[in-house]
GROMACS .gro file of C-alpha atoms in nm:
model
  509
    1UNK     CA    1   0.000   0.000   0.000
    2UNK     CA    2   0.277   0.240   0.098
    3UNK     CA    3   0.474   0.140  -0.209
    4UNK     CA    4   0.178   0.213  -0.438
    5UNK     CA    5   0.119   0.551  -0.268
    6UNK     CA    6   0.484   0.638  -0.315
    7UNK     CA    7   0.467   0.541  -0.681
    8UNK     CA    8   0.157   0.759  -0.733
    9UNK     CA    9   0.325   1.057  -0.569
   10UNK     CA   10   0.637   1.006  -0.779
   11UNK     CA   11   0.429   0.986  -1.097
   12UNK     CA   12   0.251   1.310  -1.009
   13UNK     CA   13   0.582   1.480  -0.935
   14UNK     CA   14   0.723   1.376  -1.270
   15UNK     CA   15   0.413   1.492  -1.454
   16UNK     CA   16   0.426   1.826  -1.275
   17UNK     CA   17   0.795   1.863  -1.352
   18UNK     CA   18   0.738   1.771  -1.716
   19UNK     CA   19   0.447   2.016  -1.738
   20UNK     CA   20   0.657   2.295  -1.588
   21UNK     CA   21   0.935   2.227  -1.838
   22UNK     CA   22   0.692   2.240  -2.132
   23UNK     CA   23   0.537   2.562  -2.000
   24UNK     CA   24   0.880   2.719  -1.965
   25UNK     CA   25   0.985   2.616  -2.313
   26UNK     CA   26   0.662   2.750  -2.463
   27UNK     CA   27   0.705   3.077  -2.270
   28UNK     CA   28   1.056   3.116  -2.410
   29UNK     CA   29   0.930   3.051  -2.764
   30UNK     CA   30   0.635   3.288  -2.718
   31UNK     CA   31   0.870   3.566  -2.611
   32UNK     CA   32   1.099   3.502  -2.908
   33UNK     CA   33   0.802   3.506  -3.145
   34UNK     CA   34   0.683   3.839  -3.001
   35UNK     CA   35   1.004   4.005  -3.121
   36UNK     CA   36   0.880   3.955  -3.479
   37UNK     CA   37   0.593   4.194  -3.409
   38UNK     CA   38   0.849   4.477  -3.414
   39UNK     CA   39   1.024   4.626  -3.716
   40UNK     CA   40   1.146   4.523  -3.964
   41UNK     CA   41   0.892   4.235  -3.959
   42UNK     CA   42   0.595   4.420  -3.804
   43UNK     CA   43   0.361   4.121  -3.772
   44UNK     CA   44   0.145   4.325  -3.538
   45UNK     CA   45  -0.107   4.049  -3.449
   46UNK     CA   46   0.157   3.832  -3.278
   47UNK     CA   47   0.150   3.997  -2.931
   48UNK     CA   48  -0.226   3.952  -2.899
   49UNK     CA   49  -0.170   3.576  -2.917
   50UNK     CA   50   0.155   3.547  -2.721
   51UNK     CA   51   0.036   3.775  -2.440
   52UNK     CA   52  -0.289   3.580  -2.415
   53UNK     CA   53  -0.086   3.260  -2.382
   54UNK     CA   54   0.139   3.411  -2.114
   55UNK     CA   55  -0.153   3.556  -1.916
   56UNK     CA   56  -0.324   3.215  -1.922
   57UNK     CA   57  -0.013   3.051  -1.775
   58UNK     CA   58   0.007   3.319  -1.508
   59UNK     CA   59  -0.358   3.268  -1.413
   60UNK     CA   60  -0.326   2.892  -1.371
   61UNK     CA   61   0.006   2.882  -1.185
   62UNK     CA   62   0.160   2.997  -0.859
   63UNK     CA   63   0.340   3.329  -0.812
   64UNK     CA   64   0.677   3.154  -0.827
   65UNK     CA   65   0.587   2.970  -1.145
   66UNK     CA   66   0.454   3.295  -1.295
   67UNK     CA   67   0.790   3.460  -1.224
   68UNK     CA   68   0.979   3.181  -1.402
   69UNK     CA   69   0.748   3.175  -1.705
   70UNK     CA   70   0.757   3.554  -1.725
   71UNK     CA   71   1.135   3.552  -1.704
   72UNK     CA   72   1.163   3.295  -1.983
   73UNK     CA   73   0.920   3.500  -2.193
   74UNK     CA   74   1.144   3.802  -2.136
   75UNK     CA   75   1.457   3.608  -2.227
   76UNK     CA   76   1.294   3.511  -2.556
   77UNK     CA   77   1.163   3.861  -2.631
   78UNK     CA   78   1.480   4.055  -2.553
   79UNK     CA   79   1.717   3.778  -2.654
   80UNK     CA   80   1.580   3.792  -3.008
   81UNK     CA   81   1.474   4.157  -3.014
   82UNK     CA   82   1.795   4.329  -2.896
   83UNK     CA   83   2.053   4.067  -2.994
   84UNK     CA   84   2.205   4.334  -3.223
   85UNK     CA   85   2.369   4.503  -2.922
   86UNK     CA   86   2.670   4.274  -2.950
   87UNK     CA   87   2.761   4.433  -3.285
   88UNK     CA   88   2.858   4.773  -3.143
   89UNK     CA   89   3.011   4.620  -2.830
   90UNK     CA   90   3.234   4.396  -3.037
   91UNK     CA   91   3.330   4.627  -3.322
   92UNK     CA   92   3.366   4.962  -3.152
   93UNK     CA   93   3.452   4.910  -2.783
   94UNK     CA   94   3.749   4.676  -2.811
   95UNK     CA   95   3.572   4.377  -2.651
   96UNK     CA   96   3.605   4.041  -2.826
   97UNK     CA   97   3.301   3.860  -2.964
   98UNK     CA   98   3.263   3.629  -2.665
   99UNK     CA   99   3.269   3.925  -2.426
  100UNK     CA  100   3.022   4.115  -2.643
  101UNK     CA  101   2.776   3.825  -2.634
  102UNK     CA  102   2.821   3.797  -2.257
  103UNK     CA  103   2.745   4.166  -2.198
  104UNK     CA  104   2.445   4.147  -2.429
  105UNK     CA  105   2.317   3.844  -2.237
  106UNK     CA  106   2.358   4.029  -1.906
  107UNK     CA  107   2.143   4.315  -2.034
  108UNK     CA  108   1.884   4.070  -2.167
  109UNK     CA  109   1.885   3.890  -1.831
  110UNK     CA  110   1.816   4.221  -1.658
  111UNK     CA  111   1.538   4.324  -1.897
  112UNK     CA  112   1.369   3.985  -1.857
  113UNK     CA  113   1.310   4.067  -1.491
  114UNK     CA  114   1.032   4.310  -1.583
  115UNK     CA  115   0.784   4.060  -1.732
  116UNK     CA  116   0.892   3.816  -1.460
  117UNK     CA  117   0.802   4.061  -1.183
  118UNK     CA  118   0.479   4.149  -1.362
  119UNK     CA  119   0.371   3.784  -1.347
  120UNK     CA  120   0.483   3.750  -0.987
  121UNK     CA  121   0.288   4.057  -0.873
  122UNK     CA  122  -0.021   3.943  -1.058
  123UNK     CA  123  -0.025   3.625  -0.850
  124UNK     CA  124   0.087   3.764  -0.515
  125UNK     CA  125  -0.271   3.815  -0.407
  126UNK     CA  126  -0.548   3.594  -0.544
  127UNK     CA  127  -0.806   3.762  -0.767
  128UNK     CA  128  -1.130   3.565  -0.770
  129UNK     CA  129  -1.276   3.704  -1.089
  130UNK     CA  130  -1.123   3.601  -1.423
  131UNK     CA  131  -1.265   3.915  -1.581
  132UNK     CA  132  -1.096   4.131  -1.319
  133UNK     CA  133  -0.765   3.947  -1.358
  134UNK     CA  134  -0.748   3.953  -1.738
  135UNK     CA  135  -0.914   4.289  -1.811
  136UNK     CA  136  -0.791   4.502  -1.520
  137UNK     CA  137  -0.497   4.353  -1.331
  138UNK     CA  138  -0.290   4.227  -1.623
  139UNK     CA  139  -0.322   4.534  -1.851
  140UNK     CA  140  -0.242   4.765  -1.559
  141UNK     CA  141   0.060   4.571  -1.436
  142UNK     CA  142   0.196   4.518  -1.787
  143UNK     CA  143   0.175   4.889  -1.878
  144UNK     CA  144   0.326   4.994  -1.545
  145UNK     CA  145   0.611   4.746  -1.586
  146UNK     CA  146   0.700   4.888  -1.926
  147UNK     CA  147   0.674   5.242  -1.794
  148UNK     CA  148   0.911   5.168  -1.503
  149UNK     CA  149   1.157   5.009  -1.746
  150UNK     CA  150   1.152   5.333  -1.947
  151UNK     CA  151   1.310   5.538  -1.665
  152UNK     CA  152   1.472   5.304  -1.411
  153UNK     CA  153   1.854   5.335  -1.428
  154UNK     CA  154   1.809   5.607  -1.697
  155UNK     CA  155   1.566   5.379  -1.886
  156UNK     CA  156   1.562   5.136  -2.177
  157UNK     CA  157   1.213   5.140  -2.334
  158UNK     CA  158   1.312   4.929  -2.635
  159UNK     CA  159   1.054   4.663  -2.732
  160UNK     CA  160   0.767   4.827  -2.549
  161UNK     CA  161   0.474   4.631  -2.691
  162UNK     CA  162   0.280   4.943  -2.787
  163UNK     CA  163   0.534   5.002  -3.065
  164UNK     CA  164   0.412   4.690  -3.243
  165UNK     CA  165   0.097   4.887  -3.325
  166UNK     CA  166   0.272   5.187  -3.485
  167UNK     CA  167   0.131   5.071  -3.816
  168UNK     CA  168  -0.119   4.830  -3.665
  169UNK     CA  169  -0.479   4.819  -3.546
  170UNK     CA  170  -0.430   5.027  -3.230
  171UNK     CA  171  -0.220   5.316  -3.363
  172UNK     CA  172  -0.520   5.550  -3.338
  173UNK     CA  173  -0.486   5.556  -2.960
  174UNK     CA  174  -0.130   5.694  -2.975
  175UNK     CA  175  -0.239   6.059  -2.990
  176UNK     CA  176  -0.451   6.007  -2.678
  177UNK     CA  177  -0.255   5.781  -2.444
  178UNK     CA  178   0.088   5.731  -2.601
  179UNK     CA  179   0.281   5.409  -2.640
  180UNK     CA  180   0.220   5.284  -2.284
  181UNK     CA  181  -0.152   5.339  -2.325
  182UNK     CA  182  -0.143   5.129  -2.639
  183UNK     CA  183   0.037   4.857  -2.442
  184UNK     CA  184  -0.247   4.869  -2.186
  185UNK     CA  185  -0.512   4.833  -2.457
  186UNK     CA  186  -0.317   4.555  -2.630
  187UNK     CA  187  -0.296   4.364  -2.300
  188UNK     CA  188  -0.668   4.428  -2.241
  189UNK     CA  189  -0.753   4.273  -2.578
  190UNK     CA  190  -0.519   3.978  -2.513
  191UNK     CA  191  -0.695   3.915  -2.184
  192UNK     CA  192  -1.028   3.940  -2.361
  193UNK     CA  193  -0.924   3.669  -2.608
  194UNK     CA  194  -0.876   3.429  -2.318
  195UNK     CA  195  -1.217   3.508  -2.175
  196UNK     CA  196  -1.381   3.448  -2.513
  197UNK     CA  197  -1.294   3.079  -2.475
  198UNK     CA  198  -1.509   3.065  -2.160
  199UNK     CA  199  -1.886   3.048  -2.127
  200UNK     CA  200  -1.973   3.365  -1.937
  201UNK     CA  201  -2.084   3.681  -2.118
  202UNK     CA  202  -1.903   3.596  -2.439
  203UNK     CA  203  -2.131   3.804  -2.659
  204UNK     CA  204  -2.099   4.124  -2.456
  205UNK     CA  205  -1.723   4.073  -2.428
  206UNK     CA  206  -1.683   4.016  -2.801
  207UNK     CA  207  -1.877   4.335  -2.872
  208UNK     CA  208  -1.655   4.525  -2.628
  209UNK     CA  209  -1.336   4.403  -2.798
  210UNK     CA  210  -1.473   4.491  -3.140
  211UNK     CA  211  -1.570   4.836  -3.011
  212UNK     CA  212  -1.213   4.897  -2.889
  213UNK     CA  213  -1.081   4.812  -3.237
  214UNK     CA  214  -1.348   5.017  -3.413
  215UNK     CA  215  -1.274   5.324  -3.198
  216UNK     CA  216  -0.904   5.297  -3.287
  217UNK     CA  217  -0.994   5.287  -3.654
  218UNK     CA  218  -1.200   5.605  -3.619
  219UNK     CA  219  -0.931   5.778  -3.412
  220UNK     CA  220  -0.678   5.723  -3.689
  221UNK     CA  221  -0.890   5.940  -3.917
  222UNK     CA  222  -0.922   6.229  -3.670
  223UNK     CA  223  -0.688   6.528  -3.691
  224UNK     CA  224  -0.583   6.625  -3.340
  225UNK     CA  225  -0.356   6.913  -3.436
  226UNK     CA  226  -0.400   7.207  -3.672
  227UNK     CA  227  -0.226   7.251  -4.003
  228UNK     CA  228  -0.089   7.607  -3.989
  229UNK     CA  229  -0.128   7.644  -4.365
  230UNK     CA  230   0.245   7.698  -4.411
  231UNK     CA  231   0.476   7.449  -4.578
  232UNK     CA  232   0.855   7.439  -4.570
  233UNK     CA  233   1.090   7.263  -4.808
  234UNK     CA  234   1.313   7.019  -4.622
  235UNK     CA  235   1.603   6.795  -4.719
  236UNK     CA  236   1.768   6.517  -4.517
  237UNK     CA  237   2.125   6.434  -4.618
  238UNK     CA  238   2.279   6.092  -4.550
  239UNK     CA  239   2.654   6.056  -4.605
  240UNK     CA  240   2.677   5.681  -4.539
  241UNK     CA  241   3.040   5.700  -4.426
  242UNK     CA  242   3.121   5.364  -4.259
  243UNK     CA  243   3.153   5.389  -3.881
  244UNK     CA  244   3.475   5.186  -3.887
  245UNK     CA  245   3.667   5.459  -4.073
  246UNK     CA  246   3.467   5.772  -4.001
  247UNK     CA  247   3.681   5.896  -3.712
  248UNK     CA  248   4.020   5.800  -3.854
  249UNK     CA  249   4.218   6.118  -3.939
  250UNK     CA  250   4.307   5.994  -4.288
  251UNK     CA  251   3.936   5.947  -4.375
  252UNK     CA  252   3.791   6.267  -4.228
  253UNK     CA  253   3.793   6.437  -4.566
  254UNK     CA  254   3.546   6.173  -4.689
  255UNK     CA  255   3.275   6.316  -4.462
  256UNK     CA  256   3.383   6.677  -4.504
  257UNK     CA  257   3.362   6.654  -4.883
  258UNK     CA  258   3.066   6.420  -4.923
  259UNK     CA  259   2.809   6.609  -4.718
  260UNK     CA  260   2.845   6.943  -4.903
  261UNK     CA  261   2.840   6.755  -5.234
  262UNK     CA  262   2.514   6.578  -5.145
  263UNK     CA  263   2.369   6.905  -5.013
  264UNK     CA  264   2.448   7.110  -5.324
  265UNK     CA  265   2.114   7.044  -5.505
  266UNK     CA  266   1.915   7.152  -5.198
  267UNK     CA  267   2.057   7.494  -5.116
  268UNK     CA  268   1.760   7.724  -5.109
  269UNK     CA  269   1.539   7.475  -4.922
  270UNK     CA  270   1.403   7.615  -4.597
  271UNK     CA  271   1.560   7.342  -4.382
  272UNK     CA  272   1.849   7.105  -4.451
  273UNK     CA  273   1.949   6.847  -4.190
  274UNK     CA  274   2.275   6.657  -4.153
  275UNK     CA  275   2.276   6.364  -3.907
  276UNK     CA  276   2.434   6.309  -3.567
  277UNK     CA  277   2.815   6.354  -3.577
  278UNK     CA  278   2.806   6.419  -3.952
  279UNK     CA  279   3.125   6.622  -3.901
  280UNK     CA  280   3.387   6.382  -3.751
  281UNK     CA  281   3.545   6.618  -3.502
  282UNK     CA  282   3.479   6.892  -3.249
  283UNK     CA  283   3.332   7.225  -3.348
  284UNK     CA  284   3.644   7.418  -3.244
  285UNK     CA  285   3.857   7.193  -3.467
  286UNK     CA  286   3.648   7.273  -3.776
  287UNK     CA  287   3.556   7.633  -3.712
  288UNK     CA  288   3.664   7.749  -4.058
  289UNK     CA  289   3.471   7.465  -4.225
  290UNK     CA  290   3.157   7.545  -4.025
  291UNK     CA  291   3.189   7.918  -4.095
  292UNK     CA  292   3.198   7.837  -4.466
  293UNK     CA  293   2.880   7.632  -4.438
  294UNK     CA  294   2.717   7.914  -4.242
  295UNK     CA  295   2.794   8.163  -4.520
  296UNK     CA  296   2.659   7.936  -4.794
  297UNK     CA  297   2.342   7.859  -4.597
  298UNK     CA  298   2.282   8.225  -4.516
  299UNK     CA  299   2.340   8.335  -4.876
  300UNK     CA  300   2.099   8.070  -5.011
  301UNK     CA  301   1.830   8.141  -4.753
  302UNK     CA  302   1.855   7.794  -4.597
  303UNK     CA  303   1.872   7.679  -4.237
  304UNK     CA  304   2.130   7.403  -4.196
  305UNK     CA  305   2.138   7.171  -3.894
  306UNK     CA  306   2.467   6.988  -3.843
  307UNK     CA  307   2.540   6.718  -3.587
  308UNK     CA  308   2.889   6.719  -3.435
  309UNK     CA  309   3.053   6.709  -3.090
  310UNK     CA  310   3.130   7.034  -2.909
  311UNK     CA  311   3.344   7.126  -2.610
  312UNK     CA  312   3.295   7.384  -2.337
  313UNK     CA  313   3.602   7.610  -2.349
  314UNK     CA  314   3.576   7.687  -1.977
  315UNK     CA  315   3.562   7.342  -1.819
  316UNK     CA  316   3.644   7.113  -2.112
  317UNK     CA  317   3.311   6.926  -2.092
  318UNK     CA  318   3.226   6.745  -2.417
  319UNK     CA  319   2.876   6.734  -2.565
  320UNK     CA  320   2.696   6.549  -2.841
  321UNK     CA  321   2.547   6.849  -3.018
  322UNK     CA  322   2.329   6.980  -3.297
  323UNK     CA  323   2.431   7.320  -3.441
  324UNK     CA  324   2.213   7.560  -3.641
  325UNK     CA  325   2.376   7.752  -3.927
  326UNK     CA  326   2.239   8.009  -4.174
  327UNK     CA  327   2.062   8.220  -3.909
  328UNK     CA  328   2.135   8.327  -3.553
  329UNK     CA  329   2.376   8.057  -3.424
  330UNK     CA  330   2.211   7.805  -3.190
  331UNK     CA  331   2.343   7.488  -3.025
  332UNK     CA  332   2.150   7.202  -2.866
  333UNK     CA  333   2.341   6.957  -2.644
  334UNK     CA  334   2.204   6.607  -2.601
  335UNK     CA  335   2.049   6.559  -2.257
  336UNK     CA  336   1.965   6.190  -2.230
  337UNK     CA  337   2.292   6.006  -2.282
  338UNK     CA  338   2.335   5.633  -2.347
  339UNK     CA  339   2.497   5.461  -2.047
  340UNK     CA  340   2.823   5.287  -2.143
  341UNK     CA  341   2.785   5.428  -2.495
  342UNK     CA  342   2.825   5.800  -2.422
  343UNK     CA  343   2.915   5.805  -2.056
  344UNK     CA  344   3.024   5.566  -1.781
  345UNK     CA  345   2.778   5.525  -1.492
  346UNK     CA  346   2.926   5.454  -1.148
  347UNK     CA  347   3.256   5.585  -1.278
  348UNK     CA  348   3.457   5.547  -0.951
  349UNK     CA  349   3.358   5.180  -0.933
  350UNK     CA  350   3.381   5.078  -1.299
  351UNK     CA  351   3.663   5.291  -1.440
  352UNK     CA  352   3.957   5.081  -1.323
  353UNK     CA  353   3.835   4.738  -1.441
  354UNK     CA  354   3.745   4.882  -1.781
  355UNK     CA  355   4.087   5.046  -1.805
  356UNK     CA  356   4.249   4.711  -1.724
  357UNK     CA  357   4.047   4.545  -2.001
  358UNK     CA  358   4.131   4.835  -2.236
  359UNK     CA  359   3.763   4.900  -2.301
  360UNK     CA  360   3.692   5.239  -2.459
  361UNK     CA  361   3.396   5.436  -2.320
  362UNK     CA  362   3.305   5.786  -2.443
  363UNK     CA  363   3.291   6.058  -2.182
  364UNK     CA  364   3.022   6.307  -2.282
  365UNK     CA  365   2.838   6.542  -2.049
  366UNK     CA  366   2.460   6.583  -2.055
  367UNK     CA  367   2.319   6.913  -2.177
  368UNK     CA  368   2.134   7.138  -1.935
  369UNK     CA  369   1.763   7.066  -1.908
  370UNK     CA  370   1.634   7.409  -1.808
  371UNK     CA  371   1.488   7.518  -2.143
  372UNK     CA  372   1.277   7.321  -2.394
  373UNK     CA  373   1.481   7.150  -2.669
  374UNK     CA  374   1.393   7.400  -2.942
  375UNK     CA  375   1.549   7.588  -3.230
  376UNK     CA  376   1.379   7.904  -3.360
  377UNK     CA  377   1.468   8.016  -3.711
  378UNK     CA  378   1.300   8.099  -4.040
  379UNK     CA  379   0.981   8.197  -3.862
  380UNK     CA  380   0.910   7.851  -3.718
  381UNK     CA  381   1.011   7.635  -3.420
  382UNK     CA  382   1.173   7.291  -3.430
  383UNK     CA  383   1.156   7.034  -3.149
  384UNK     CA  384   1.492   6.858  -3.119
  385UNK     CA  385   1.618   6.515  -3.017
  386UNK     CA  386   1.946   6.336  -3.078
  387UNK     CA  387   1.948   5.960  -3.138
  388UNK     CA  388   1.840   5.774  -2.820
  389UNK     CA  389   1.628   6.069  -2.701
  390UNK     CA  390   1.363   5.994  -2.963
  391UNK     CA  391   1.259   5.676  -2.778
  392UNK     CA  392   1.134   5.877  -2.478
  393UNK     CA  393   0.794   6.025  -2.559
  394UNK     CA  394   0.775   6.217  -2.231
  395UNK     CA  395   1.096   6.401  -2.325
  396UNK     CA  396   1.003   6.473  -2.687
  397UNK     CA  397   0.679   6.646  -2.582
  398UNK     CA  398   0.875   6.893  -2.366
  399UNK     CA  399   0.924   7.098  -2.687
  400UNK     CA  400   0.548   7.114  -2.746
  401UNK     CA  401   0.313   7.273  -2.829
  402UNK     CA  402   0.561   7.543  -2.938
  403UNK     CA  403   0.744   7.320  -3.186
  404UNK     CA  404   0.574   7.302  -3.526
  405UNK     CA  405   0.790   7.019  -3.657
  406UNK     CA  406   1.011   6.758  -3.487
  407UNK     CA  407   1.373   6.690  -3.580
  408UNK     CA  408   1.572   6.382  -3.481
  409UNK     CA  409   1.932   6.322  -3.585
  410UNK     CA  410   2.082   5.981  -3.522
  411UNK     CA  411   2.368   5.745  -3.595
  412UNK     CA  412   2.251   5.386  -3.634
  413UNK     CA  413   2.575   5.284  -3.809
  414UNK     CA  414   2.680   5.133  -3.475
  415UNK     CA  415   2.445   4.839  -3.536
  416UNK     CA  416   2.509   4.751  -3.899
  417UNK     CA  417   2.249   4.565  -4.103
  418UNK     CA  418   2.054   4.453  -3.797
  419UNK     CA  419   1.696   4.516  -3.684
  420UNK     CA  420   1.807   4.811  -3.469
  421UNK     CA  421   1.774   5.092  -3.729
  422UNK     CA  422   1.429   4.962  -3.825
  423UNK     CA  423   1.317   4.944  -3.461
  424UNK     CA  424   1.451   5.294  -3.398
  425UNK     CA  425   1.257   5.428  -3.696
  426UNK     CA  426   0.943   5.253  -3.572
  427UNK     CA  427   0.973   5.432  -3.237
  428UNK     CA  428   1.029   5.767  -3.410
  429UNK     CA  429   0.708   5.708  -3.604
  430UNK     CA  430   0.523   5.668  -3.273
  431UNK     CA  431   0.655   6.009  -3.161
  432UNK     CA  432   0.494   6.164  -3.471
  433UNK     CA  433   0.162   5.994  -3.387
  434UNK     CA  434   0.175   6.101  -3.023
  435UNK     CA  435   0.247   6.465  -3.105
  436UNK     CA  436   0.051   6.515  -3.427
  437UNK     CA  437   0.361   6.659  -3.596
  438UNK     CA  438   0.587   6.570  -3.887
  439UNK     CA  439   0.914   6.420  -3.768
  440UNK     CA  440   1.229   6.462  -3.978
  441UNK     CA  441   1.485   6.191  -3.903
  442UNK     CA  442   1.836   6.223  -4.050
  443UNK     CA  443   2.082   5.938  -3.992
  444UNK     CA  444   2.438   5.861  -4.101
  445UNK     CA  445   2.379   5.533  -4.285
  446UNK     CA  446   1.999   5.506  -4.282
  447UNK     CA  447   1.718   5.490  -4.243
  448UNK     CA  448   1.666   5.865  -4.290
  449UNK     CA  449   1.295   5.937  -4.319
  450UNK     CA  450   1.029   6.205  -4.338
  451UNK     CA  451   0.739   6.089  -4.118
  452UNK     CA  452   0.396   6.251  -4.133
  453UNK     CA  453   0.171   6.334  -3.836
  454UNK     CA  454   0.003   5.990  -3.858
  455UNK     CA  455   0.333   5.802  -3.838
  456UNK     CA  456   0.340   5.720  -4.209
  457UNK     CA  457   0.667   5.744  -4.400
  458UNK     CA  458   0.640   6.018  -4.662
  459UNK     CA  459   0.991   5.962  -4.795
  460UNK     CA  460   1.306   5.776  -4.697
  461UNK     CA  461   1.661   5.704  -4.809
  462UNK     CA  462   1.828   5.384  -4.918
  463UNK     CA  463   2.021   5.225  -4.634
  464UNK     CA  464   2.406   5.221  -4.641
  465UNK     CA  465   2.418   5.444  -4.951
  466UNK     CA  466   2.501   5.816  -4.986
  467UNK     CA  467   2.155   5.958  -5.039
  468UNK     CA  468   1.914   6.239  -4.964
  469UNK     CA  469   1.538   6.280  -4.940
  470UNK     CA  470   1.348   6.605  -4.983
  471UNK     CA  471   0.987   6.719  -4.985
  472UNK     CA  472   0.751   6.990  -4.865
  473UNK     CA  473   0.636   6.954  -4.505
  474UNK     CA  474   0.338   7.128  -4.342
  475UNK     CA  475   0.386   7.292  -4.003
  476UNK     CA  476   0.139   7.202  -3.728
  477UNK     CA  477   0.015   7.378  -3.417
  478UNK     CA  478  -0.196   7.268  -3.121
  479UNK     CA  479  -0.173   6.971  -2.887
  480UNK     CA  480  -0.287   6.612  -2.875
  481UNK     CA  481  -0.416   6.474  -2.546
  482UNK     CA  482  -0.085   6.291  -2.502
  483UNK     CA  483   0.108   6.618  -2.537
  484UNK     CA  484  -0.109   6.770  -2.263
  485UNK     CA  485  -0.087   6.478  -2.018
  486UNK     CA  486   0.220   6.276  -2.112
  487UNK     CA  487   0.242   5.936  -1.945
  488UNK     CA  488   0.073   6.061  -1.626
  489UNK     CA  489  -0.274   5.979  -1.757
  490UNK     CA  490  -0.201   5.609  -1.821
  491UNK     CA  491   0.009   5.564  -1.507
  492UNK     CA  492  -0.261   5.721  -1.290
  493UNK     CA  493  -0.530   5.508  -1.454
  494UNK     CA  494  -0.332   5.187  -1.396
  495UNK     CA  495  -0.259   5.271  -1.033
  496UNK     CA  496  -0.624   5.365  -0.974
  497UNK     CA  497  -0.747   5.039  -1.127
  498UNK     CA  498  -0.509   4.831  -0.915
  499UNK     CA  499  -0.611   5.022  -0.603
  500UNK     CA  500  -0.976   4.955  -0.689
  501UNK     CA  501  -0.903   4.585  -0.723
  502UNK     CA  502  -0.735   4.576  -0.381
  503UNK     CA  503  -1.022   4.761  -0.217
  504UNK     CA  504  -1.278   4.549  -0.399
  505UNK     CA  505  -1.108   4.231  -0.277
  506UNK     CA  506  -1.085   4.359   0.079
  507UNK     CA  507  -1.453   4.449   0.080
  508UNK     CA  508  -1.539   4.098  -0.041
  509UNK     CA  509  -1.304   3.925   0.201
   0.00000   0.00000   0.00000
């Protein structure tokens, strides 16, 4: 009798272990599949299915098991989605390929903690109602988790699920609630898909889900900002100088000659934009060159924006900057720097081991954040961002509603022919949707693009080729709801819903 009981217990243990292994493997695969919802693939229906699967696992398991499945989902998502990070680490920091893969894995392992903690928190306190769990708790926790990831330790909002809808079914909500609001709605719909397999209130739920989609479709057609009636001629110039040789002294002339040559047909346009670090050296080193460009731009009636590093003559601080020529001189210094890419966090602790390993880390200073990131010239205002800054919607809107057009200069040459430039462009498109403004994105090797106020690409360059794109762009005024509220609206809503759930549970206890 005892022997049979022992055998039954052992069989159950093995089945449970086998089931946990299968769940974990499927979670890992679901996370990896979700990465294909982002650019350049943009299969925007994937996260509805994979999130529904993950939420189902979280509902049927313990808090500990939810943490593990969430972590494996995150490993799949970020392991596939940001695997391109090893390219820049290996090629441009002096770390060998094995070390580059290790550092990339460490970042992926950190990022995977966010979906893991989301699952854990969802199961910390039992929620009796499936409708409450799937339609309130999970959307709120998921959106909050992504929002925290966007600012914790300076933030890394890459692969926020709302970006999968930049050209998808839910893009209409971007002007109202931004990318994190779209993540909330996406998670709400994923939870609704699970409930549709049940027996309770399926008809009313199905109608609700269809209404959410129908509203998004109508919102896409609405114009939230006002066309000022004025158009400007713009040109984005892409030099496509390879990153490997760009900063070598013997190749500097390649950039210095190529950009004016590509710009020649566009003198006379209202606005011409060169990308981040288009000039391979500090402003004070190329003062004569820049003065020459300023004279040509002024004579032709053009405003020229040039990306290059600058240095404070008083304290020697170095900045990643954007300089305006052809009108009253103006300089914008990048504020949100990339940790380990543009500056070294925890410098007293990390400097010596990196020096021992002969790892090169740039040492830029962040620009002052007192004034909005704006240039005023030619009778209009431009909202500015440099590279990484364009992935932070709450920072881009600090130039609004004064800015009538958005400008982003970037250098995606660090990541070669990977998914990174496509993902970066996808996020820039969301900024245009959120703000109801055209966004002009000039990059070194592509993809340079002119993006309209609905996030659609009105013109773009060929990648890795010297190229330019030009068109007429309308200037917009006014504010979307997202410009007025930022992320506060969605964060407050999520916190209020979770508080309601806790109070509701306590009252029913």
